[in-house]
CSV table of C-alpha atoms in Angstrom, one decimal:
chain,number,residue,atom,x,y,z
I,1032,MET,CA,223.8,206.3,134.2
I,1033,THR,CA,227.5,206.4,133.2
I,1034,ALA,CA,230.3,206.1,135.6
I,1035,ILE,CA,232.6,209.0,136.5
I,1036,SER,CA,234.7,209.9,133.4
I,1037,SER,CA,238.4,209.7,133.3
I,1038,PRO,CA,238.8,213.5,133.0
I,1039,LEU,CA,237.2,213.8,136.4
I,1040,VAL,CA,239.7,211.4,137.9
I,1041,ALA,CA,242.6,213.2,136.2
I,1042,ARG,CA,241.5,216.6,137.6
I,1043,ASP,CA,241.2,215.0,141.0
I,1044,GLU,CA,244.8,213.9,140.9
I,1045,VAL,CA,245.9,217.5,140.2
I,1046,THR,CA,243.7,219.5,142.6
I,1047,ARG,CA,243.6,217.0,145.5
I,1048,PRO,CA,246.6,214.8,145.5
I,1049,ALA,CA,246.3,214.1,149.3
I,1050,ALA,CA,243.0,212.3,148.7
I,1051,GLN,CA,244.8,210.0,146.2
I,1052,ASN,CA,247.9,209.4,148.2
I,1053,PRO,CA,247.6,206.3,150.5
I,1054,SER,CA,250.2,207.7,152.9
I,1055,ALA,CA,248.4,211.1,153.3
I,1056,GLY,CA,246.3,209.9,156.2
I,1057,ALA,CA,242.6,210.1,156.8
I,1058,PRO,CA,240.4,212.5,154.9
I,1059,GLU,CA,239.0,215.5,156.6
I,1060,LEU,CA,235.4,214.8,155.7
I,1061,CYS,CA,233.5,211.5,155.1
I,1062,VAL,CA,230.0,211.7,153.6
I,1063,ILE,CA,227.9,208.7,154.7
I,1064,VAL,CA,225.1,207.7,152.2
I,1065,PRO,CA,222.8,204.9,153.2
I,1066,THR,CA,221.3,203.2,150.1
I,1067,PHE,CA,218.7,200.7,149.0
I,1068,ASN,CA,217.9,200.5,145.3
I,1069,GLU,CA,219.6,203.8,144.4
I,1070,CYS,CA,221.7,202.5,141.4
I,1071,ASP,CA,220.7,205.4,139.2
I,1072,ASN,CA,221.7,208.0,141.7
I,1073,VAL,CA,225.1,207.1,143.0
I,1074,ALA,CA,227.2,208.4,140.0
I,1075,VAL,CA,225.3,211.6,139.9
I,1076,LEU,CA,225.9,212.2,143.7
I,1077,VAL,CA,229.6,211.5,143.4
I,1078,GLU,CA,229.9,214.0,140.5
I,1079,ARG,CA,228.0,216.6,142.6
I,1080,LEU,CA,230.2,216.0,145.6
I,1081,ASP,CA,233.3,216.5,143.5
I,1082,ALA,CA,231.9,219.7,142.2
I,1083,VAL,CA,230.9,221.3,145.5
I,1084,LEU,CA,233.6,220.2,147.9
I,1085,GLY,CA,236.4,222.0,146.2
I,1086,ALA,CA,239.8,221.6,148.0
I,1087,VAL,CA,238.2,219.6,150.9
I,1088,ASP,CA,239.9,216.3,151.4
I,1089,TRP,CA,236.9,214.0,151.4
I,1090,GLU,CA,235.6,210.5,150.9
I,1091,VAL,CA,232.1,209.1,150.4
I,1092,ILE,CA,230.9,205.7,151.9
I,1093,PHE,CA,227.8,204.2,150.4
I,1094,VAL,CA,226.3,201.8,153.0
I,1095,ASP,CA,224.2,199.5,150.9
I,1096,ASP,CA,221.6,197.1,152.3
I,1097,ASP,CA,222.3,194.5,149.6
I,1098,SER,CA,220.2,196.3,147.0
I,1099,PRO,CA,218.8,193.9,144.3
I,1100,ASP,CA,219.2,196.7,141.6
I,1101,GLY,CA,223.0,196.5,141.7
I,1102,THR,CA,223.7,199.6,143.7
I,1103,ALA,CA,226.7,198.1,145.4
I,1104,GLU,CA,228.2,197.0,142.0
I,1105,ARG,CA,227.7,200.5,140.6
I,1106,VAL,CA,229.5,202.0,143.6
I,1107,ARG,CA,232.4,199.5,143.4
I,1108,ALA,CA,232.8,200.4,139.7
I,1109,LEU,CA,233.0,204.1,140.7
I,1110,GLY,CA,235.5,203.2,143.4
I,1111,ALA,CA,237.7,201.4,140.9
I,1112,ARG,CA,238.3,204.8,139.2
I,1113,ASP,CA,238.2,207.0,142.3
I,1114,ARG,CA,239.5,205.8,145.7
I,1115,ARG,CA,237.5,208.4,147.5
I,1116,VAL,CA,234.4,206.3,146.7
I,1117,ARG,CA,233.8,203.3,149.0
I,1118,CYS,CA,231.1,200.7,149.4
I,1119,LEU,CA,230.0,199.0,152.6
I,1120,ARG,CA,227.6,196.2,151.6
I,1121,ARG,CA,225.5,194.8,154.4
I,1122,ILE,CA,224.1,191.3,154.1
I,1123,GLY,CA,221.0,190.3,156.1
I,1124,ARG,CA,220.6,193.7,157.8
I,1125,ARG,CA,218.3,196.6,157.0
I,1126,GLY,CA,217.7,200.0,158.3
I,1127,LEU,CA,218.9,203.6,157.5
I,1128,SER,CA,219.9,204.5,161.1
I,1129,SER,CA,221.9,201.3,161.6
I,1130,ALA,CA,223.5,201.8,158.2
I,1131,CYS,CA,224.6,205.3,159.1
I,1132,ILE,CA,226.1,204.0,162.4
I,1133,GLU,CA,228.2,201.3,160.6
I,1134,GLY,CA,229.3,203.8,158.0
I,1135,VAL,CA,230.6,206.3,160.5
I,1136,LEU,CA,232.4,203.6,162.4
I,1137,SER,CA,234.2,202.6,159.2
I,1138,THR,CA,235.9,205.9,158.6
I,1139,SER,CA,238.7,207.7,160.3
I,1140,ALA,CA,237.7,211.2,159.0
I,1141,ARG,CA,237.6,214.0,161.5
I,1142,PHE,CA,234.1,215.2,160.3
I,1143,VAL,CA,231.2,213.0,159.2
I,1144,ALA,CA,228.1,214.0,157.2
I,1145,VAL,CA,225.0,212.0,156.6
I,1146,ILE,CA,223.1,212.6,153.3
I,1147,ASP,CA,220.4,210.6,151.5
I,1148,GLY,CA,221.1,208.8,148.3
I,1149,ASP,CA,218.0,209.9,146.5
I,1150,LEU,CA,219.5,213.4,145.7
I,1151,GLN,CA,216.7,215.2,147.6
I,1152,HIS,CA,219.3,216.8,149.9
I,1153,ASP,CA,221.2,219.8,148.5
I,1154,GLU,CA,224.8,218.7,148.6
I,1155,SER,CA,226.0,222.3,147.9
I,1156,LEU,CA,225.4,223.0,151.6
I,1157,LEU,CA,228.1,220.6,152.7
I,1158,PRO,CA,231.0,223.2,152.7
I,1159,SER,CA,228.8,225.6,154.8
I,1160,LEU,CA,228.1,222.8,157.3
I,1161,LEU,CA,231.8,222.0,157.5
I,1162,GLU,CA,232.8,225.7,158.1
I,1163,THR,CA,230.1,226.0,160.7
I,1164,LEU,CA,231.6,223.2,162.7
I,1165,LYS,CA,235.1,224.4,162.2
I,1166,ARG,CA,234.3,227.8,163.6
I,1167,GLY,CA,233.5,226.1,167.0
I,1168,GLY,CA,230.7,226.6,169.5
I,1169,VAL,CA,228.5,224.0,167.6
I,1170,ASP,CA,228.2,220.3,168.1
I,1171,VAL,CA,225.9,219.4,165.2
I,1172,ALA,CA,225.4,221.4,161.9
I,1173,VAL,CA,221.9,220.5,160.5
I,1174,ALA,CA,220.5,221.3,157.0
I,1175,SER,CA,217.0,222.4,157.9
I,1176,ARG,CA,213.8,222.7,155.9
I,1177,HIS,CA,212.1,224.8,158.6
I,1178,VAL,CA,214.4,227.8,159.1
I,1179,GLY,CA,214.9,230.9,157.0
I,1180,SER,CA,214.5,230.2,153.3
I,1181,GLY,CA,214.3,226.4,153.8
I,1182,SER,CA,211.5,224.4,152.3
I,1183,SER,CA,210.0,220.9,152.2
I,1184,GLU,CA,208.5,221.3,148.8
I,1185,GLY,CA,210.2,218.1,147.5
I,1186,LEU,CA,207.9,215.9,149.6
I,1187,SER,CA,205.7,214.0,147.3
I,1188,SER,CA,202.3,215.0,148.7
I,1189,GLU,CA,200.5,217.3,151.1
I,1190,ARG,CA,199.9,214.2,153.3
I,1191,ARG,CA,203.6,213.6,153.5
I,1192,LYS,CA,204.2,217.2,154.5
I,1193,ARG,CA,201.6,216.9,157.3
I,1194,LEU,CA,203.0,213.7,158.6
I,1195,SER,CA,206.5,215.2,158.6
I,1196,LEU,CA,205.3,218.2,160.6
I,1197,TYR,CA,203.5,216.0,163.2
I,1198,GLY,CA,206.6,213.9,163.6
I,1199,ILE,CA,208.7,216.9,164.1
I,1200,ARG,CA,206.4,218.3,166.8
I,1201,LEU,CA,206.5,214.9,168.7
I,1202,ALA,CA,210.3,214.8,168.5
I,1203,GLN,CA,210.7,218.4,169.7
I,1204,ARG,CA,208.8,217.5,172.9
I,1205,LEU,CA,211.3,214.7,173.6
I,1206,LEU,CA,214.6,216.4,172.7
I,1207,LYS,CA,216.7,218.5,175.0
I,1208,ALA,CA,218.2,220.5,172.1
I,1209,GLU,CA,216.3,223.4,170.5
I,1210,ILE,CA,215.9,222.5,166.8
I,1211,ALA,CA,213.4,223.3,164.2
I,1212,ASP,CA,214.0,220.2,162.0
I,1213,PRO,CA,215.0,217.2,164.2
I,1214,ALA,CA,213.7,214.8,161.5
I,1215,SER,CA,216.3,216.1,159.0
I,1216,GLY,CA,218.4,213.3,157.4
I,1217,PHE,CA,221.1,215.8,156.3
I,1218,PHE,CA,223.6,216.9,158.9
I,1219,MET,CA,227.3,216.9,160.0
I,1220,LEU,CA,229.2,216.4,163.2
I,1221,ARG,CA,232.6,215.7,164.6
I,1222,ARG,CA,233.6,212.0,164.6
I,1223,GLU,CA,234.7,212.3,168.3
I,1224,LEU,CA,231.2,213.3,169.4
I,1225,PHE,CA,229.8,210.4,167.5
I,1226,ASP,CA,232.2,208.0,169.2
I,1227,ASP,CA,231.0,209.4,172.6
I,1228,LEU,CA,227.3,208.8,171.7
I,1229,VAL,CA,227.4,205.6,169.8
I,1230,PRO,CA,227.1,203.2,172.8
I,1231,ARG,CA,223.7,204.9,173.6
I,1232,LEU,CA,222.3,204.9,170.1
I,1233,SER,CA,219.3,202.7,169.3
I,1234,GLY,CA,219.8,202.4,165.5
I,1235,VAL,CA,216.0,202.2,165.0
I,1236,GLY,CA,214.3,203.3,161.9
I,1237,THR,CA,215.3,206.2,159.7
I,1238,LYS,CA,215.8,209.2,162.0
I,1239,ILE,CA,219.4,208.9,163.1
I,1240,LEU,CA,219.6,212.7,164.0
I,1241,ILE,CA,216.8,212.3,166.6
I,1242,ASP,CA,218.6,209.2,168.0
I,1243,LEU,CA,221.8,211.2,168.3
I,1244,LEU,CA,220.2,214.3,169.9
I,1245,ALA,CA,218.1,212.2,172.4
I,1246,SER,CA,221.1,210.0,173.3
I,1247,SER,CA,223.3,212.8,174.5
I,1248,PRO,CA,223.4,213.3,178.3
I,1249,GLN,CA,223.7,217.0,177.8
I,1250,PRO,CA,221.8,219.2,175.3
I,1251,LEU,CA,223.8,219.4,172.1
I,1252,ARG,CA,224.5,222.8,170.5
I,1253,VAL,CA,222.8,222.8,167.1
I,1254,ALA,CA,223.3,225.2,164.2
I,1255,GLU,CA,220.6,225.0,161.4
I,1256,LEU,CA,221.3,226.1,157.9
I,1257,PRO,CA,218.3,226.4,155.5
I,1258,TYR,CA,218.0,224.4,152.4
I,1259,ARG,CA,215.2,223.4,149.9
I,1260,PHE,CA,214.3,219.8,150.0
I,1261,ARG,CA,214.3,218.6,146.3
I,1262,PRO,CA,212.0,216.0,144.5
I,1263,ARG,CA,213.5,212.5,144.2
I,1264,HIS,CA,215.8,212.1,141.2
I,1265,ALA,CA,215.2,208.4,140.5
I,1266,GLY,CA,213.9,205.3,142.2
I,1267,GLU,CA,211.1,205.0,144.7
I,1268,SER,CA,210.5,206.3,148.2
I,1269,LYS,CA,211.2,203.8,151.0
I,1270,LEU,CA,208.5,205.4,153.3
I,1271,ASP,CA,205.8,202.9,154.3
I,1272,THR,CA,203.5,202.3,157.3
I,1273,PHE,CA,206.2,200.4,159.2
I,1274,THR,CA,208.5,203.4,158.9
I,1275,GLY,CA,206.0,205.4,160.9
I,1276,ILE,CA,205.8,202.6,163.5
I,1277,GLU,CA,209.5,202.6,163.8
I,1278,TYR,CA,209.6,206.3,164.4
I,1279,MET,CA,207.1,206.0,167.2
I,1280,LEU,CA,209.0,203.1,168.7
I,1281,LEU,CA,212.2,205.2,168.6
I,1282,LEU,CA,210.6,208.1,170.5
I,1283,ALA,CA,209.1,205.6,173.0
I,1284,GLU,CA,212.5,204.0,173.6
I,1285,LYS,CA,214.2,207.3,174.1
I,1286,LEU,CA,211.4,208.6,176.3
I,1287,SER,CA,211.8,205.5,178.6
I,1288,HIS,CA,215.6,206.0,178.6
I,1289,ARG,CA,216.0,202.6,176.9
I,1290,TYR,CA,214.3,200.7,179.7
I,1291,PHE,CA,211.8,199.5,177.1
I,1292,PRO,CA,213.8,198.6,173.9
I,1293,HIS,CA,211.9,199.1,170.7
I,1294,ARG,CA,212.0,195.3,170.0
I,1295,LEU,CA,210.4,194.6,173.3
I,1296,LEU,CA,207.7,197.1,172.6
I,1297,LEU,CA,207.0,195.7,169.2
I,1298,PHE,CA,207.1,192.2,170.5
I,1299,GLY,CA,204.5,193.2,173.0
I,1300,LEU,CA,202.3,194.7,170.4
I,1301,VAL,CA,202.5,191.6,168.3
I,1302,GLY,CA,201.6,189.6,171.4
I,1303,ALA,CA,198.5,191.7,171.9
I,1304,THR,CA,197.3,190.9,168.4
I,1305,GLY,CA,197.9,187.2,169.2
I,1306,VAL,CA,195.6,187.5,172.2
I,1307,VAL,CA,192.9,189.0,170.1
I,1308,LEU,CA,193.3,186.3,167.4
I,1309,ASN,CA,193.2,183.6,170.0
I,1310,LEU,CA,189.9,184.9,171.4
I,1311,VAL,CA,188.3,185.4,167.9
I,1312,VAL,CA,189.3,181.9,166.7
I,1313,LEU,CA,188.1,180.3,170.0
I,1314,ARG,CA,184.8,182.1,169.8
I,1315,LEU,CA,184.2,181.1,166.2
I,1316,LEU,CA,185.0,177.5,166.9
I,1317,MET,CA,182.7,177.4,169.9
I,1318,LEU,CA,179.9,178.9,167.9
I,1319,SER,CA,180.4,176.4,165.1
I,1320,GLY,CA,180.0,173.5,167.4
I,1321,TRP,CA,182.5,171.4,165.4
I,1322,VAL,CA,184.8,170.8,168.4
I,1323,GLY,CA,184.8,170.9,172.1
I,1324,PHE,CA,186.4,173.7,174.2
I,1325,THR,CA,189.7,171.9,174.8
I,1326,ALA,CA,190.2,171.3,171.0
I,1327,ALA,CA,189.0,174.8,170.2
I,1328,GLU,CA,191.4,176.4,172.7
I,1329,ALA,CA,194.3,174.3,171.3
I,1330,ILE,CA,193.5,175.4,167.7
I,1331,ALA,CA,193.2,179.0,168.8
I,1332,THR,CA,196.5,178.9,170.7
I,1333,VAL,CA,198.4,177.4,167.7
I,1334,SER,CA,196.8,179.9,165.4
I,1335,ALA,CA,197.9,182.8,167.6
I,1336,MET,CA,201.4,181.3,167.9
I,1337,VAL,CA,201.9,181.0,164.2
I,1338,SER,CA,200.6,184.5,163.6
I,1339,ASN,CA,202.9,185.9,166.3
I,1340,PHE,CA,205.9,184.2,164.7
I,1341,PHE,CA,205.3,185.6,161.2
I,1342,LEU,CA,204.4,189.1,162.5
I,1343,ASN,CA,207.6,189.2,164.6
I,1344,ASN,CA,209.6,187.8,161.7
I,1345,SER,CA,208.3,190.6,159.4
I,1346,LEU,CA,208.2,193.5,161.9
I,1347,THR,CA,210.1,193.0,165.2
I,1348,TYR,CA,213.0,191.3,163.5
I,1349,ARG,CA,212.7,192.8,160.1
I,1350,ASP,CA,216.4,193.5,159.8
I,1351,CYS,CA,217.3,189.8,160.4
I,1352,ARG,CA,214.2,188.2,158.9
I,1353,LEU,CA,214.2,184.4,158.5
I,1354,THR,CA,213.3,183.0,155.0
I,1355,GLY,CA,212.9,179.6,153.4
I,1356,TRP,CA,213.8,176.7,155.5
I,1357,GLN,CA,215.2,179.0,158.1
I,1358,ALA,CA,211.7,180.4,158.6
I,1359,ILE,CA,210.4,176.8,159.2
I,1360,ARG,CA,213.1,176.2,161.7
I,1361,GLY,CA,212.4,179.5,163.3
I,1362,LEU,CA,208.7,178.7,163.6
I,1363,LEU,CA,209.4,175.4,165.4
I,1364,SER,CA,211.9,177.1,167.7
I,1365,PHE,CA,209.5,179.9,168.4
I,1366,ALA,CA,206.7,177.4,169.3
I,1367,ALA,CA,208.9,175.4,171.6
I,1368,LEU,CA,210.2,178.5,173.4
I,1369,CYS,CA,206.8,180.1,173.8
I,1370,SER,CA,205.5,176.8,175.2
I,1371,LEU,CA,208.2,177.1,177.8
I,1372,GLY,CA,207.1,180.6,178.4
I,1373,ALA,CA,203.5,179.4,178.8
I,1374,LEU,CA,204.5,176.9,181.4
I,1375,THR,CA,206.4,179.6,183.3
I,1376,THR,CA,203.3,181.9,183.2
I,1377,ILE,CA,201.1,179.2,184.7
I,1378,ALA,CA,203.7,178.4,187.4
I,1379,VAL,CA,204.3,182.0,188.4
I,1380,ALA,CA,200.6,182.9,188.4
I,1381,ARG,CA,199.7,179.8,190.5
I,1382,ASP,CA,202.3,180.6,193.1
I,1383,LEU,CA,201.4,184.2,193.3
I,1384,TYR,CA,197.7,183.4,193.6
I,1385,GLN,CA,198.5,180.9,196.5
I,1386,PHE,CA,200.6,183.6,198.2
I,1387,SER,CA,198.3,186.6,197.7
I,1388,GLY,CA,194.8,185.3,196.9
I,1389,MET,CA,194.5,188.0,194.2
I,1390,TRP,CA,193.7,186.2,191.0
I,1391,LEU,CA,193.9,189.3,188.7
I,1392,LEU,CA,197.3,190.4,190.0
I,1393,ALA,CA,198.6,186.9,189.8
I,1394,GLY,CA,197.4,186.4,186.3
I,1395,PHE,CA,198.8,189.8,185.1
I,1396,LEU,CA,202.2,189.3,186.6
I,1397,GLY,CA,202.5,185.8,185.4
I,1398,ALA,CA,201.6,186.9,181.9
I,1399,VAL,CA,204.2,189.7,182.0
I,1400,ILE,CA,207.0,187.4,183.2
I,1401,GLY,CA,206.1,184.8,180.6
I,1402,ALA,CA,206.1,187.5,177.9
I,1403,LEU,CA,209.5,188.8,178.9
I,1404,LEU,CA,210.9,185.2,179.0
I,1405,ASN,CA,209.5,184.6,175.5
I,1406,TYR,CA,211.1,187.8,174.2
I,1407,ALA,CA,214.5,187.0,175.7
I,1408,LEU,CA,214.6,183.4,174.6
I,1409,THR,CA,213.2,183.9,171.0
I,1410,SER,CA,215.5,186.8,170.4
I,1411,ILE,CA,218.6,184.7,171.3
I,1412,PHE,CA,217.6,181.3,170.0
I,1413,THR,CA,215.1,181.9,167.2
I,1414,TRP,CA,216.4,185.1,165.6
I,1415,LYS,CA,220.0,184.8,167.0
I,1416,ARG,CA,219.9,188.4,168.4
I,1417,GLN,CA,221.0,189.5,171.9
I,1418,THR,CA,218.3,191.4,173.7
């Protein structure tokens, strides 16, 4: 894919001098494009934005999660020829929603739009979204696949279409706003509204629009404009099983009003797999007769602890995953901190049992407190994240 040609830049200087003048102030519109391995799409998207936005004073920010295919380098090459094109390269962080949040926070534009970098969204709708917001009476203008002439035909399979519809129905039960396509990744809003909502955002997964709508204390006024979802232009889809898990965690976090953060929920699910693994390994060792109960329990506990660390490293803390020697350091830290949590569990359960005489309640509360302590300590000291 070739970069933007010099005639395009020259035409830009004539028709939109304000966008090229450093003293002209912030652009009216900023288009946020989260990317990962979209090297072959960025130049095409910039050319299309230039064609459809007409006299709008605009900029585009590609927020790239350190793509190994050279996406950031391609964007910077475009930016060297056209100052409306900017690159925000994130190191050690992943996630579409969090990328959109950082992108919006990096612009001073009055209006911000979010659009995918795979060219499946119809960029020609951007002027209509902008005009809808300018007319007033609307908080968010959404490009919708499920109103009027809209279509989701660009989804790669019937299974994808069914999953998309199921996800939309779940989100509609949660949201205060009336919207036909809450899972749309193509929308526009005023920057001032985003600034009001950003402290409440979760930044989980890929559905930033649901995060915005669910985070508002009052129902947002939504206008939906139909568009036809196109097939992917180049590259591969980022949808995987964990994307679906993140979506469910986002809904659960919003439903609980953030009393149960998505990391805590996922940490708990991983912990549950560790309990199952512990029991399976213990049972197998006892049946084998190779070792006694104490040794079998020790092996089972270590097995569960190692499994929990690597699952948490791959899933719960996917965006700050430890690799190489850092992973080994993290495993040792995780084991030490979880051992402290185990001691706390025993102490709390013992004291509660002595006070109440109810072994089941004592054991359950001790386990919950120990798990919360493990979550807090490992988040801060193993993965260096604040809970």
